[in-house]
Amino acid sequence: MFQFQELKKSLLVSLWFAFLTFPLLVIKVDPIERTVLWRWDNMLYVVLGSFAISILVRVFNVQKERRRDRRASNHTIDREPLMQVVLREPRYLYPLAGAALLFALLFPSLFSIYQTNIMITALMYVVLGLGLNIVVGLAGLLDLGYVAFYAVGAYSYALLNFHFDVGFWIALPIGALLAALFGILLGFPVLRLRGDYLAIVTLGFGEIIRLILENWNAFSQGPSGISNISRPGLFGIDLSLEGSILYMYYLMIAVVIFTIFVVNRLQDSRIGRAWIALREDEIACQAMGIDKTRTKLTAFALGATWAGMVGVIFAAKTTFINPASFTFLESAIILCIVVLGGMGSIFGVIVGALILILLPEHLRALSEYRMLAFGGVLVVMMIFRPQGIVANIRRSYHFEKKPGGEGQ
Amino acid sequence: MSEPVLKVDNLSMDFGGIRAMSELDLEVCKGEIVALIGPNGAGKTTFFNCVTGIYNPTGGDVHLHPPSGEPVRLNGLKPNKVTEQGMARTFQNIRLFQNMTVLENVMIGRHCRTRSYIAGAVFKTKATRREEQETVDKSYHILEQVGLADAVNDFAQNLSYGAQRRLEIARALATDPFLLLLDEPAAGMNPQETSELDELIKRIRDGGLSILLIEHDMKLVMSLSDRIFVMDYGKKIAQGTPEEISANPVVIKAYLGEDIDA
Amino acid sequence: MEYFIELLFSGLTKGSIYALIALGYTMVYGIIGLINFAHGEIYMIGAFTSFVVATVLSIYGFPLLSIVVLAGIAAAVWSASYGYTIEKIAYRPLRHAPRLSALISAIGMSIFLQNYVLLAQSSDFQPFPELIPEFEFMEPFAHIVGSAEIAILLTTAVAMVALTILIKFSRIGKAMRATSQDRTMAMLVGINVNRVISMTFIIGSALAAIGGMLIASHIGSIHFFIGFIAGIKAFTAAVLGGIGSIPGAVLGGFVLGLTESFATGYVSSDYEDVFAFSLLVLILIFKPSGLLGRVETEKV
Ligand SMILES: Nc1ncnc2c1ncn2[C@@H]1O[C@H](COP(=O)(O)OP(=O)(O)OP(=O)(O)O)[C@@H](O)[C@H]1O
Ligand SMILES: [Mg+2]
């Protein structure tokens, strides 16, 4: 199937990468001891790795070409992927969702407390992903400063708890509301901007908030952060550490279900359709009578609300926060979850979060390469599968044909 | 002449020193089909964009006269406000919501005539459910009118070119306009589709709407229009009935060398 | 007064580096309308390459002048190669995709490169060898302006003049200008647009690499994270000047450098980065076309 020509091209690619990575991957200097380490083995890995990848990409492209030709020649409509069918048909979806729920509820008794703790983190990212999904996936607003709202939530609980001894359950709605308020305040000036500028401005805002938290000692206690934040209470009972992890776990399950419920209802509603239309074509959307600013602002504020909520939970879970938890990379991870899973798809985002958070936790050997992989995932997904692992599906409607109708 | 629904005076548009349209006057009356024609680059689409609030015109006035109530000055209104006033449009280079279904595209048009918001959506209140059902029914009805009832659940991007143009019209109709602006609705259609479009436009007019249309297909223009405006280099060079226009030497000169598909 | 001049020089020095990086942003944006988020990383890779090469050469006892020249060439060559490769891998396949897809790809690329250098080299600050010695004759002014600052200003000035000549008079420069005006038209008149785009990345990356080497040797240390902040600041400079405009990028770089220098000198140094970010946010909100940019209405 493969021409010699193709192999030669791949060989050239691998040589090119050997050249490219030579100074940084092969040479390692120690400027203090004044020694040089030549890591030629790395060059070998690069050559082999890039050769293999190059071949894979070629195969992929050839197959894509073939599929396109086949489609063009016999006009068959693609068979719907299995996953889409399962997600669309209630008779498959409901039992599956039930099984997943059962598994989630039994999780702590099946696995160790350590595993449960990791799962809590993963579930927090599920909710963050679903929240950002409203903004990026549905409304098409690339928010690179999402972590700022997460920080607002976390710091509002931490500070309220520190100064006024406010409890978790009161702080939860306050944190969410404050984040929403921030979302509206920031959204007002920036949402007029074009997509890519919006991305950069939100990134700027995110960084400003982090830098302020880092430098304004009187307010936020600076880089040393706030510690001894109370864990959530259960009717005034003091829980053991293990008990509070379990409590936290079930709390997160409830929050995830609540979020799925809300997002699911929103995306097939009047406002949800408006978001998607806005993502598809802003100008046409306005010409169809949709108030651009208001619709964007709603999406932005709603997304922020969820970030704020998870922020409060995060502060309560770790009992210690500092600005280092709220860097741009955090925003990038959440974005990566949405992009990998499938923009606009609830199921996709859940899958994306579980993969991206659990995988590096369980494959410790890989955790070093975590951020490298996240960056790579963003690029690869955009090029090969922009719709994500699980493409969004739209609701279909069924009508009785009226006998006297004018339809053809 | 009956009462006007759209009145444009002295409308001008500059793009960084380049005048794309200058001092244009135009009027559309109730129940009329008016055509706006002219060679490529004459400024016809620019005219639509200025009238519908997509561009902010450099000078001039646009007034819309709703069937009931006071005339509204459209200058400076945002496009969504213009649409709310009862004037809807289609786009020359199709701007559908490609990753939404055909039905959803039309349902977007209902947006400005419906009210439910977040709380309604989350709690599925009675009012929301009723409104949603109405939206679906109305949209489906419109799709039946334009002949797309069989494609409701298809993605807009999978439609044929002609069907996409009709979907654009359906989407605009869903906003309940009394004046419809069509930008080259027949572009890319085969003769069969064009003659169906001819009928569709007449049917829409008979339903009580006024129509302003940009079109290069002269046969269609001559068959449909009550009156024709001709633009060239951003200026109006002629106006009149189809007979007057086809006999007008200025128009013929403007089109000389242009191919008129008549 | 002396303090003022000191701040002035440090502002100009910073500004010239920002300008050098901003040129890459602005040229790429002018031609393919993409915010090349990974550009800051290219700058970092340039700095790191020069660090590795200069250290190796100095360990092997090469004379200073040859170290400076070779490290500079290596930085420019490798950065340009990275820029070229990134465009081919991560941007070219997305040229007809929605704008945001390419931007997400660029962000991914930036994170990838940052962590690549982190893993391949080190997560710690590394001391950068001193490439520009203090000259004797500078002694009376040394507390106001160092020879490194003079060297940076001179080098950037030369680079900018060379770039201007290249763009004004060379074939490829003319092709670049034509492509940024109207890509389809350029293609029709027979310009190889892919080559022009590649050239743009190559030139922009080489300039950034020079900037990276100069600033790292001036500061005296290097770290894999320097590209992020420098990238954002240079982007701010590009937007401030009017993105897409080459003189704008230079102007924007200097304005930003001076603002930062005086703001940190007279107001507070804790918030140095906050000034830059705030400036970025304010310009994008109030004057997104920048000082020298054109206002454009999207054609509908
Ligand atoms: N946003 C814009 N910026 C700059 N120039 C513009 C813009 N929109 C339109 N123009 C210019 O205005 C002139 C008129 O364009 P317009 O699209 O209105 O022509 P038209 O009559 O619709 O032509 P066609 O029949 O080809 O659709 C053209 O020269 C065009 O280049
Ligand atoms: Mg037109």
PDB file of C-alpha atoms and ligand atoms in Angstrom, chain B residues 44-46 92 183-184 214, ligand 2:
ATOM      1  CA  LYS B  44     -26.503  46.648  -3.389  1.00  0.00           C
ATOM      2  CA  THR B  45     -25.432  44.431  -0.521  1.00  0.00           C
ATOM      3  CA  THR B  46     -23.940  47.448   1.181  1.00  0.00           C
ATOM      4  CA  GLN B  92     -25.981  36.692  -0.383  1.00  0.00           C
ATOM      5  CA  ASP B 183     -30.095  39.189  -1.257  1.00  0.00           C
ATOM      6  CA  GLU B 184     -29.727  37.217  -4.490  1.00  0.00           C
ATOM      7  CA  ILE B 214     -31.497  41.996  -4.981  1.00  0.00           C
TER       8      ILE B 214
HETATM    9 MG    MG D   2     -24.020  41.752  -3.156  1.00  0.00          MG
END
